[in-house]
mmCIF file of C-alpha atoms in Angstrom:
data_model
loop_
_atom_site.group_PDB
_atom_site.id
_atom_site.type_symbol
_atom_site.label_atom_id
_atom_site.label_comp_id
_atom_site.label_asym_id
_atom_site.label_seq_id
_atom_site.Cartn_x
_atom_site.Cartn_y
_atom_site.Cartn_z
ATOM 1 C CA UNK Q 245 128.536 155.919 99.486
ATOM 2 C CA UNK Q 246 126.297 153.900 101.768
ATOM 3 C CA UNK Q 247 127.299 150.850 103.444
ATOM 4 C CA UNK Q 248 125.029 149.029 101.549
ATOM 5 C CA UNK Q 249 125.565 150.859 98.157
ATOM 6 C CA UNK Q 250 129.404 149.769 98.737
ATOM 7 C CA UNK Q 251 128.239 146.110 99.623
ATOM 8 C CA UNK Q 252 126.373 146.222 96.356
ATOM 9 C CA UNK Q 253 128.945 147.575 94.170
ATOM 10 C CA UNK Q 254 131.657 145.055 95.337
ATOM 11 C CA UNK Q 255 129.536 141.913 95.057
ATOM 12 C CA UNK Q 256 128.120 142.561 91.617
ATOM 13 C CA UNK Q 257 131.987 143.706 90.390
ATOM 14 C CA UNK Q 258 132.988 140.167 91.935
ATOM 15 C CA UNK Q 259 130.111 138.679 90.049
ATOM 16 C CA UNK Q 260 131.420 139.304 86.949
ATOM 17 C CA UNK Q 261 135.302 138.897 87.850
ATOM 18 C CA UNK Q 262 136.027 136.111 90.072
ATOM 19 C CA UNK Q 263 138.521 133.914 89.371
ATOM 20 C CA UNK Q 264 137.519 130.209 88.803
ATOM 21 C CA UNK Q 265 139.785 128.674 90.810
ATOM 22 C CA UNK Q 266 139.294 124.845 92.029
ATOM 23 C CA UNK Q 267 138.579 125.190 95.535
ATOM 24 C CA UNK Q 268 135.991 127.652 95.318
ATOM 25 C CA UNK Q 269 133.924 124.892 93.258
ATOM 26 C CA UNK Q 270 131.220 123.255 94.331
ATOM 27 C CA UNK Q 271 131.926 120.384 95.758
ATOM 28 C CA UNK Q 272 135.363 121.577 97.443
ATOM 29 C CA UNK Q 273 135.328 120.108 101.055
ATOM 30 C CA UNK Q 274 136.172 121.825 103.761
ATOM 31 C CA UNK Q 275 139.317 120.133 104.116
ATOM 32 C CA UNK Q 276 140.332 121.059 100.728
ATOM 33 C CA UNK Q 277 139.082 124.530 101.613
ATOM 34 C CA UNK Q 278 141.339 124.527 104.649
ATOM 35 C CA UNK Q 279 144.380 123.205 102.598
ATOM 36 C CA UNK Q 280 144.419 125.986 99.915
ATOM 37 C CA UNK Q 281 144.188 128.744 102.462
ATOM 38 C CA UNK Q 282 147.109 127.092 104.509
ATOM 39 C CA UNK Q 283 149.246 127.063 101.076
ATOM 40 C CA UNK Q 284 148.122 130.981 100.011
ATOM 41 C CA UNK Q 285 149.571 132.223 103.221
ATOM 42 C CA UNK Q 286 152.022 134.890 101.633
ATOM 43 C CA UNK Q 287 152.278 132.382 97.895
ATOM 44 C CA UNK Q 288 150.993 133.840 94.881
ATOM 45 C CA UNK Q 289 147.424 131.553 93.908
ATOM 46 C CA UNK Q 290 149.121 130.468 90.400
ATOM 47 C CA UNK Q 291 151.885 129.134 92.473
ATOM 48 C CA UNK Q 292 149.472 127.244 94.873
ATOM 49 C CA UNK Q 293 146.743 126.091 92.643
ATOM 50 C CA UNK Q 294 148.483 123.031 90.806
ATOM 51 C CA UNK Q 295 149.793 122.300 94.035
ATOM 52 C CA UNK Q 296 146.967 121.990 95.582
ATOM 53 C CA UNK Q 297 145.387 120.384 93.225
ATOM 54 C CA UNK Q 298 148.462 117.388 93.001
ATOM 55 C CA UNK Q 299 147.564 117.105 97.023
ATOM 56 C CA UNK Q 300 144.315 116.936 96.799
ATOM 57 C CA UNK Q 301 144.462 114.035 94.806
ATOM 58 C CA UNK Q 302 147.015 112.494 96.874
ATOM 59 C CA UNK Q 303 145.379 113.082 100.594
ATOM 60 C CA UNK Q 304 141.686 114.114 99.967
ATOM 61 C CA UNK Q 305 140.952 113.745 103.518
ATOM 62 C CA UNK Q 306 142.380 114.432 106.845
ATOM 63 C CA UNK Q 307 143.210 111.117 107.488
ATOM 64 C CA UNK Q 308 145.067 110.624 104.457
ATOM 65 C CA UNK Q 309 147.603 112.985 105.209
ATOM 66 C CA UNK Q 310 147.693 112.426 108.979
ATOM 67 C CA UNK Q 311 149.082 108.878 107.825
ATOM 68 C CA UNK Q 312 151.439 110.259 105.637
ATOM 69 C CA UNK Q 313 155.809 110.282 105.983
ATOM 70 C CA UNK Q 314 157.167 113.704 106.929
ATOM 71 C CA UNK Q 315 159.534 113.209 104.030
ATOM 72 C CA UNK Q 316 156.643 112.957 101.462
ATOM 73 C CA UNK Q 317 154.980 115.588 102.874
ATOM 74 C CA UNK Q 318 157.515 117.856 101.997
ATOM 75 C CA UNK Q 319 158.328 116.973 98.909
ATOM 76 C CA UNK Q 320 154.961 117.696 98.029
ATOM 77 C CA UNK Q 321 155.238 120.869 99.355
ATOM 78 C CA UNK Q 322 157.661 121.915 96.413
ATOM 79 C CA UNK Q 323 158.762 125.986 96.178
ATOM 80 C CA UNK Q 324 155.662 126.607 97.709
ATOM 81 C CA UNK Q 325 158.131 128.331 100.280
ATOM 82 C CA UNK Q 326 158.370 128.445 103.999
ATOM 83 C CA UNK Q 327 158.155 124.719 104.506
ATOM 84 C CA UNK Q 328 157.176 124.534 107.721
ATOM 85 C CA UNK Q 329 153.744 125.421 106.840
ATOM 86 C CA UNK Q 330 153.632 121.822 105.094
ATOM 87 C CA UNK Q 331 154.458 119.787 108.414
ATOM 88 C CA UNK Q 332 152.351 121.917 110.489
ATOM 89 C CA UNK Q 333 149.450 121.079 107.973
ATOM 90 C CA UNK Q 334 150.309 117.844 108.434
ATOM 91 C CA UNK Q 335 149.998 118.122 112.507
ATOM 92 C CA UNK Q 336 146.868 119.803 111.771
ATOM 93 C CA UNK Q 337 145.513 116.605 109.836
ATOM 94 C CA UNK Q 338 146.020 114.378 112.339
ATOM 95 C CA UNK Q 339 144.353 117.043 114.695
ATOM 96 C CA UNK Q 340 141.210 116.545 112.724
ATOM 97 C CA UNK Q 341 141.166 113.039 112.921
ATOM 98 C CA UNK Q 342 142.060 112.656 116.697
ATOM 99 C CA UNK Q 343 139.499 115.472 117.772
ATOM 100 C CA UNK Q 344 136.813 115.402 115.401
ATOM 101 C CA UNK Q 345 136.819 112.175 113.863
ATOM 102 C CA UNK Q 346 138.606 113.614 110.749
ATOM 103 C CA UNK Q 347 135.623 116.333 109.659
ATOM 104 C CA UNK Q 348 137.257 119.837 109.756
ATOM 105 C CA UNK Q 349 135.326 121.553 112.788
ATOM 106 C CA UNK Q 350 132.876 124.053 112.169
ATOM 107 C CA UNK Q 351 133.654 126.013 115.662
ATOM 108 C CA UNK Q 352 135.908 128.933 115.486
ATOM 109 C CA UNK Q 353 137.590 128.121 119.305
ATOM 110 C CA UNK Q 354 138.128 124.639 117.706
ATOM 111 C CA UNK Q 355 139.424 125.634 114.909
ATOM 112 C CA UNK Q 356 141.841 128.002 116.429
ATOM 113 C CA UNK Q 357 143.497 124.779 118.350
ATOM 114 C CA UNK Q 358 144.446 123.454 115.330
ATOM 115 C CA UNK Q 359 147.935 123.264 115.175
ATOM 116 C CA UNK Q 360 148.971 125.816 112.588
ATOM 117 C CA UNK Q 361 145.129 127.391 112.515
ATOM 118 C CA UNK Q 362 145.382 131.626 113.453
ATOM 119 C CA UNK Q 363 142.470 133.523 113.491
ATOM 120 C CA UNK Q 364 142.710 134.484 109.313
ATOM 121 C CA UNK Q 365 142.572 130.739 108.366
ATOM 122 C CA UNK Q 366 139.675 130.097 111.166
ATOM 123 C CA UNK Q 367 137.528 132.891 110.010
ATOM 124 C CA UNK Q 368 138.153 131.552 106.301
ATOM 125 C CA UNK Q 369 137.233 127.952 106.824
ATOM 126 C CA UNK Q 370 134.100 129.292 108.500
ATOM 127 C CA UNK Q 371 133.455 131.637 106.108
ATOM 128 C CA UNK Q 372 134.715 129.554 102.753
ATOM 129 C CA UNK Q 373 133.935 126.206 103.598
ATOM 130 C CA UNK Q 374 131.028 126.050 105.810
ATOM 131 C CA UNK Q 375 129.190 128.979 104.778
ATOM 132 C CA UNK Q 376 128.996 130.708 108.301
ATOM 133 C CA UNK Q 377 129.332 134.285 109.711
ATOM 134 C CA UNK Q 378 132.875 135.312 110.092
ATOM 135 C CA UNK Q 379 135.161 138.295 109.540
ATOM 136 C CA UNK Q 380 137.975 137.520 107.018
ATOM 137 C CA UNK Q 381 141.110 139.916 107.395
ATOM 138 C CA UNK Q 382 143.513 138.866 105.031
ATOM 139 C CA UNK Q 383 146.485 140.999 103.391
ATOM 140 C CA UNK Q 384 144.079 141.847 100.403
ATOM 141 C CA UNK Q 385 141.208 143.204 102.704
ATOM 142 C CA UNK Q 386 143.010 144.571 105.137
ATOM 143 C CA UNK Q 387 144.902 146.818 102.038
ATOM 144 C CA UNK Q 388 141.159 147.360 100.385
ATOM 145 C CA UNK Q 389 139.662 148.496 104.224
ATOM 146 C CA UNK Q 390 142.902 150.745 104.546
ATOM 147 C CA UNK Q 391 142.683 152.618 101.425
ATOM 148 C CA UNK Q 392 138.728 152.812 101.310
ATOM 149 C CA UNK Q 393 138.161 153.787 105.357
ATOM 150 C CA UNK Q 394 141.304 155.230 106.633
ATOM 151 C CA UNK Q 395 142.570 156.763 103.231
ATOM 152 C CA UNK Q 396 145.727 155.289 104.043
ATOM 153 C CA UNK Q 397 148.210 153.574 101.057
ATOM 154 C CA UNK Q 398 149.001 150.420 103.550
ATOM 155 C CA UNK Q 399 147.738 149.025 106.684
ATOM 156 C CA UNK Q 400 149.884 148.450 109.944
ATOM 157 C CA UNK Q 401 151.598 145.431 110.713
ATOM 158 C CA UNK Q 402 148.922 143.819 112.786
ATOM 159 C CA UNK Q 403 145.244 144.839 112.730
ATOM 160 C CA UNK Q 404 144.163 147.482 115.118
ATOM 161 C CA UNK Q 405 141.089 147.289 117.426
ATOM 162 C CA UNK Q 406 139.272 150.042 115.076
ATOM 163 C CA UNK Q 407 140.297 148.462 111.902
ATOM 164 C CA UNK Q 408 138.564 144.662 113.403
ATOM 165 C CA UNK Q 409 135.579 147.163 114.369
ATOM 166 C CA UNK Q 410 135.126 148.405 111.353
ATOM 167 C CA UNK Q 411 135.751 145.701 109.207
ATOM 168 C CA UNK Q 412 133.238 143.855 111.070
ATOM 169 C CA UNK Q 413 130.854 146.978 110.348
ATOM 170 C CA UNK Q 414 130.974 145.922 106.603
ATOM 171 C CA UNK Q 415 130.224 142.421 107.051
ATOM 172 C CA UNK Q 416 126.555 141.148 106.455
ATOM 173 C CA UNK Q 417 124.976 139.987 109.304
ATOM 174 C CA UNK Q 418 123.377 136.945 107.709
ATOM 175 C CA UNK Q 419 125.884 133.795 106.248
ATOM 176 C CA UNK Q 420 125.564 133.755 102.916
ATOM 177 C CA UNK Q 421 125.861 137.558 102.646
ATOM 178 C CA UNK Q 422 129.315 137.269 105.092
ATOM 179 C CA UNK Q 423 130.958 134.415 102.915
ATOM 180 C CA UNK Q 424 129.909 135.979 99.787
ATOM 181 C CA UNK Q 425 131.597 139.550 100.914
ATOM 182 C CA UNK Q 426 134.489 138.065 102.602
ATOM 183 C CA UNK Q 427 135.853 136.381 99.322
ATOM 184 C CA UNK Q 428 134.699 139.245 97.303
ATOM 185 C CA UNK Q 429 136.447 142.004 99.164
ATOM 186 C CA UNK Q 430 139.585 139.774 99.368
ATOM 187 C CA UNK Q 431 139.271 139.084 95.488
ATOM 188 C CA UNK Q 432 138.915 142.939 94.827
ATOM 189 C CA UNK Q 433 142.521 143.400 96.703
ATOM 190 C CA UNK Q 434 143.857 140.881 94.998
ATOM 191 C CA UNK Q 435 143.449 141.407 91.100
ATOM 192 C CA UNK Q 436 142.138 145.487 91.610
ATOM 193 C CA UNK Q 437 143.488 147.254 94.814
ATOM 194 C CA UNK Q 438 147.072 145.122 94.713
ATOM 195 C CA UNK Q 439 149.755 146.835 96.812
ATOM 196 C CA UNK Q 440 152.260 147.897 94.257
ATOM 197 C CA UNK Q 441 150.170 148.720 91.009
ATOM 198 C CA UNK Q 442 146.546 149.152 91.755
ATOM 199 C CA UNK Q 443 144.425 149.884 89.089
ATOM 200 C CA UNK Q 444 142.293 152.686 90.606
ATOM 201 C CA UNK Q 445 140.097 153.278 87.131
ATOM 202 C CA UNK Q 446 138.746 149.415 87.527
ATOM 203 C CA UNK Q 447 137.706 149.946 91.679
ATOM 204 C CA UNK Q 448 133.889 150.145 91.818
ATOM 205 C CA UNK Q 449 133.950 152.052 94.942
ATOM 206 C CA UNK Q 450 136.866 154.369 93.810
ATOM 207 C CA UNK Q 451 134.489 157.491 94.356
ATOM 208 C CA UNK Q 452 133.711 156.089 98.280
ATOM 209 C CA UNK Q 453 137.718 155.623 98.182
ATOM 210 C CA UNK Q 454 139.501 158.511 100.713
ATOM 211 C CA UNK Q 455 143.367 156.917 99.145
ATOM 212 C CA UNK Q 456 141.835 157.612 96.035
ATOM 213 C CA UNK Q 457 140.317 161.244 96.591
ATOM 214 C CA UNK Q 458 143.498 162.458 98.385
ATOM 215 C CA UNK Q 459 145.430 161.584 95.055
ATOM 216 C CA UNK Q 460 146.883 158.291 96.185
ATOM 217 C CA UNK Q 461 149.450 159.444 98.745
ATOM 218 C CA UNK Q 462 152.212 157.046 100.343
ATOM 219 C CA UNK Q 463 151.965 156.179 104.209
ATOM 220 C CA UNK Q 464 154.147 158.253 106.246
ATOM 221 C CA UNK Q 465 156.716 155.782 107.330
ATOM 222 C CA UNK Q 466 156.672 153.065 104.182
ATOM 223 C CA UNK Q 467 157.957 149.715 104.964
ATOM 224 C CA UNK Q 468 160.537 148.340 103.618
ATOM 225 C CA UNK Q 469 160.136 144.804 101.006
ATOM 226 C CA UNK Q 470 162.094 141.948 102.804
ATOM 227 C CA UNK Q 471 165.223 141.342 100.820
ATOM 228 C CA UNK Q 472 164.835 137.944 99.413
ATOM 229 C CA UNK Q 473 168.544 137.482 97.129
ATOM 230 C CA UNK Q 474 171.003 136.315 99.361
ATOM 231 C CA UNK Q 475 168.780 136.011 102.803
ATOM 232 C CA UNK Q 476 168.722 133.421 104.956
ATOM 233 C CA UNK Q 477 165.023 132.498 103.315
ATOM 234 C CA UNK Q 478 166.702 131.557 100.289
ATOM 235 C CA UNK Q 479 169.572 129.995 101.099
ATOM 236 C CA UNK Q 480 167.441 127.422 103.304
ATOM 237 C CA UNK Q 481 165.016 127.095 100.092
ATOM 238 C CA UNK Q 482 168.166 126.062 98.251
ATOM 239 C CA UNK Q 483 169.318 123.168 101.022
ATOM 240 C CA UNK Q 484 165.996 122.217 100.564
ATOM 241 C CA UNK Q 485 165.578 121.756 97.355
ATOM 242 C CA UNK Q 486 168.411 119.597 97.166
ATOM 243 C CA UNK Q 487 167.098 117.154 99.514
ATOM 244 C CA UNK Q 488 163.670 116.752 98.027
ATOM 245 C CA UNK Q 489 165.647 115.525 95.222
ATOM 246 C CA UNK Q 490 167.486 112.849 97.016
ATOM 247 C CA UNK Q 491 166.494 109.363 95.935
ATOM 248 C CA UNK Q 492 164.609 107.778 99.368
ATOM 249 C CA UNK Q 493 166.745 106.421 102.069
ATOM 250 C CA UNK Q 494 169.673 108.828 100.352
ATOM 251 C CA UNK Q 495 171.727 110.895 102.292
ATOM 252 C CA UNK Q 496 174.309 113.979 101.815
ATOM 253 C CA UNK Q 497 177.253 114.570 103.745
ATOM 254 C CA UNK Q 498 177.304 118.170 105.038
ATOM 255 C CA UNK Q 499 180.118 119.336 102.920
ATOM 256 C CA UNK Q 500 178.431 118.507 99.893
ATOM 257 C CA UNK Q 501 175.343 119.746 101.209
ATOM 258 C CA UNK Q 502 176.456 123.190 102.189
ATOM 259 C CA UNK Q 503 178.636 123.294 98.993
ATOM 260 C CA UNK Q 504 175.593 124.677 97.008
ATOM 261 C CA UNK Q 505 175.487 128.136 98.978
ATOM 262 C CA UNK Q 506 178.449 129.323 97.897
ATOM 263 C CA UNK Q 507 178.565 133.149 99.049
ATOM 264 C CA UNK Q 508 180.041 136.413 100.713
ATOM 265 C CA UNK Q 509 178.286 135.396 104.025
ATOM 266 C CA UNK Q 510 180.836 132.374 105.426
ATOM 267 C CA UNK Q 511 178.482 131.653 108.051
ATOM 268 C CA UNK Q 512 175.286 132.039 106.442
ATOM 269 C CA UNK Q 513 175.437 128.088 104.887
ATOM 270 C CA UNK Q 514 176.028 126.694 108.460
ATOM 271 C CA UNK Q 515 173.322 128.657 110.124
ATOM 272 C CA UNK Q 516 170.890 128.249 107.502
ATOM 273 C CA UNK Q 517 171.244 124.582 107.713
ATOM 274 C CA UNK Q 518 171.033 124.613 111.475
ATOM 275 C CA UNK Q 519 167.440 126.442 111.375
ATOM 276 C CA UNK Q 520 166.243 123.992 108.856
ATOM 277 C CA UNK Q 521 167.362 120.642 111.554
ATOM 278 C CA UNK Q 522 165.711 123.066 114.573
ATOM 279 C CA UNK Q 523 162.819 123.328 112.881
ATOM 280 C CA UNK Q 524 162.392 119.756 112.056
ATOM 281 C CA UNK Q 525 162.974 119.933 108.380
ATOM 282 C CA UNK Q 526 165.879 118.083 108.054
ATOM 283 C CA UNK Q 527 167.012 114.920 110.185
ATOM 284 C CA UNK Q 528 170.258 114.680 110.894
ATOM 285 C CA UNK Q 529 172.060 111.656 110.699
ATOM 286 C CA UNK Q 530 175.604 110.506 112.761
ATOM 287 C CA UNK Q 531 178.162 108.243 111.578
ATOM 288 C CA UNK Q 532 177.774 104.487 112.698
ATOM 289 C CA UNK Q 533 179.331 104.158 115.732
ATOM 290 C CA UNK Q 534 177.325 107.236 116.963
ATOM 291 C CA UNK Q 535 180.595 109.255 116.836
ATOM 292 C CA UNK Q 536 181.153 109.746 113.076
ATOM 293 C CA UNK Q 537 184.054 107.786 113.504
ATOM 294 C CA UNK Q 538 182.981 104.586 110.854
ATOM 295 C CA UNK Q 539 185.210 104.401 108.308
ATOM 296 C CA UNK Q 540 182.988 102.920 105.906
ATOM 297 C CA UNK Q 541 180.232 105.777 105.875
ATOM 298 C CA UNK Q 542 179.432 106.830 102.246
ATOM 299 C CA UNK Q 543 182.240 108.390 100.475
ATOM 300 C CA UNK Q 544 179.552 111.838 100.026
ATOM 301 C CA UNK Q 545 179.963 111.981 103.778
ATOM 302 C CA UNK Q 546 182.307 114.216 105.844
ATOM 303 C CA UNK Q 547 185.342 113.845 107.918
ATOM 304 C CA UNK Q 548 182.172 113.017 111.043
ATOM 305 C CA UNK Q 549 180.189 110.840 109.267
ATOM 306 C CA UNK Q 550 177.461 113.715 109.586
ATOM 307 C CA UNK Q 551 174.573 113.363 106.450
ATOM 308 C CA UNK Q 552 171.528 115.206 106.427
ATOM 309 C CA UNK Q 553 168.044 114.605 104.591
ATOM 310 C CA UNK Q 554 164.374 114.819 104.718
ATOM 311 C CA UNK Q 555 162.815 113.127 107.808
ATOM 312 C CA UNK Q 556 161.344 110.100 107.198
ATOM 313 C CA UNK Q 557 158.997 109.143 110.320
ATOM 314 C CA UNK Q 558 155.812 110.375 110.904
ATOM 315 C CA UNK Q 559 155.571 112.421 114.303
ATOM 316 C CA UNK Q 560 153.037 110.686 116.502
ATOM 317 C CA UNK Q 561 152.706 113.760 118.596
ATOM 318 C CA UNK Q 562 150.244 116.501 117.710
ATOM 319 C CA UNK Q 563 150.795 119.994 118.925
ATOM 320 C CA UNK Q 564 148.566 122.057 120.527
#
């Protein structure tokens, strides 16, 4: 199959598949464009859309969120997992307002210094929101581009100089064509050529497919799913979650805190919590006196007066 025969046969299959989902409507800035791709980083879309959708309406604009409390911020952010992703959209908002007077950049080196921008999201807001050249290598296309061009079941772990080359081989040189195939090859991997059940006898480039012609055979060397029960991941979700819940201003001691990962790992609870105040998740709060020597701190708090919760001032800083 032709390049272009393959082009063809993937943009009419997307024409008649596509999921409608809100930020792919007209209308959608590019700030909203930016914020769903930011959430959809390794978050299933049914996960992310009413999410986005309850942000949206809450910080439609750069500015908006670049004003907002850490603490909010993160509640917002939900079980949309790895939380961090929340604050450093929130760094990136007040990027865009500093830099560009709050209008997401059109320029892929600005872009990239955004804080929290790589070169996926850049080449998606070009693509997605402003309609411009740009080669899109997501999980889905990378997985699609594997299977059709290299026959193989998986790609590596990072994208290789003659997997960039030849994705950028596929793309249509003009921008409408590029955005158009960029979302269309990415929607293909995500509802057709999906990574643990793809459904070969819907692909309509299955006969240009080598995967496919050399009866679907497993990489060499298959990696191994990330354990998610009882990692480190979840037991930080769970400290989390218990703090978005706090009323505002509350605080937990850090007995009762760690008290809700009970577990065969003694240590786990401690260190989990210790990533979450490193990476800025959680402020950490000392008794009184400095010490945790008050008597009179809260009766939830331990034997040091230690509590923990959300943080609750904005960072002024932006990072580079």
């Amino acid at each position: 199959m032709r390049t272009e025969e393959l082009r063809d046969a993937v943009l009419t299959w997307f024409g008649h598949h596509a999921r409608d989902l809100a930020w792919r409507r007209p209308g959608t800035s590019a700030w909203g464009v930016l914020v769903s791709e930011v959430m959809a980083q390794q978050t299933p879309v049914a996960r992310v859309e009413p999410a986005w959708r309850e942000w949206m309406e809450r910080w439609p604009t750069p500015a908006d969120l670049a004003a907002a409390e850490d603490a909010d911020v993160l509640r917002a952010w939900g079980r949309l997992g790895y939380p961090r992703r929340a604050l450093r959209l929130r760094a990136c908002a007040a990027a865009v307002v500093e830099r560009h007077g709050g209008v997401v950049p059109v320029d892929e080196a600005d872009l990239l210094a955004l804080p929290g921008v790589g070169a996926y999201t850049a080449a998606a807001v070009r693509a997605f929101a402003h309609g411009r050249h740009a080669v899109v290598l997501d999980t889905n296309v990378r997985r699609v581009l594997a299977r059709i061009l290299a026959g193989l079941a998986l790609p590596g772990p990072a994208p290789t100089r003659e997997e960039v080359r030849a994705a950028h081989a596929l793309v249509p040189a003009d921008d409408a064509g590029s955005a158009r195939w960029n979302v269309a090859v990415m929607e293909l991997g995500a509802l057709v050529c999906t990574a643990r059940a793809p459904r070969c006898e819907a692909c309509p480039v299955a006969s240009a497919c080598r995967w496919y012609a050399a009866g679907r055979p497993a990489n060499a060397a298959p990696r191994r799913p990330q354990a998610w029960t009882g990692s480190d991941r979840q037991a930080r979700g769970r400290l989390m979650a218990v703090l978005r819940e706090l009323p505002d201003d509350a605080r937990l001691g850090r007995a009762d805190l760690l008290a809700v990962l009970p577990g065969t790992d003694v240590d786990q609870p401690a260190r989990a919590l210790a990533s979450l105040v490193a990476d800025g998740l959680v402020a950490e709060h000392a008794g009184v006196d400095g010490t945790g020597a008050d008597a009179d701190a809260d009766a939830d708090a331990d034997a040091d007066g230690t509590e923990y919760a959300l943080p609750s001032r904005r960072r002024q800083e932006v990072a580079p």
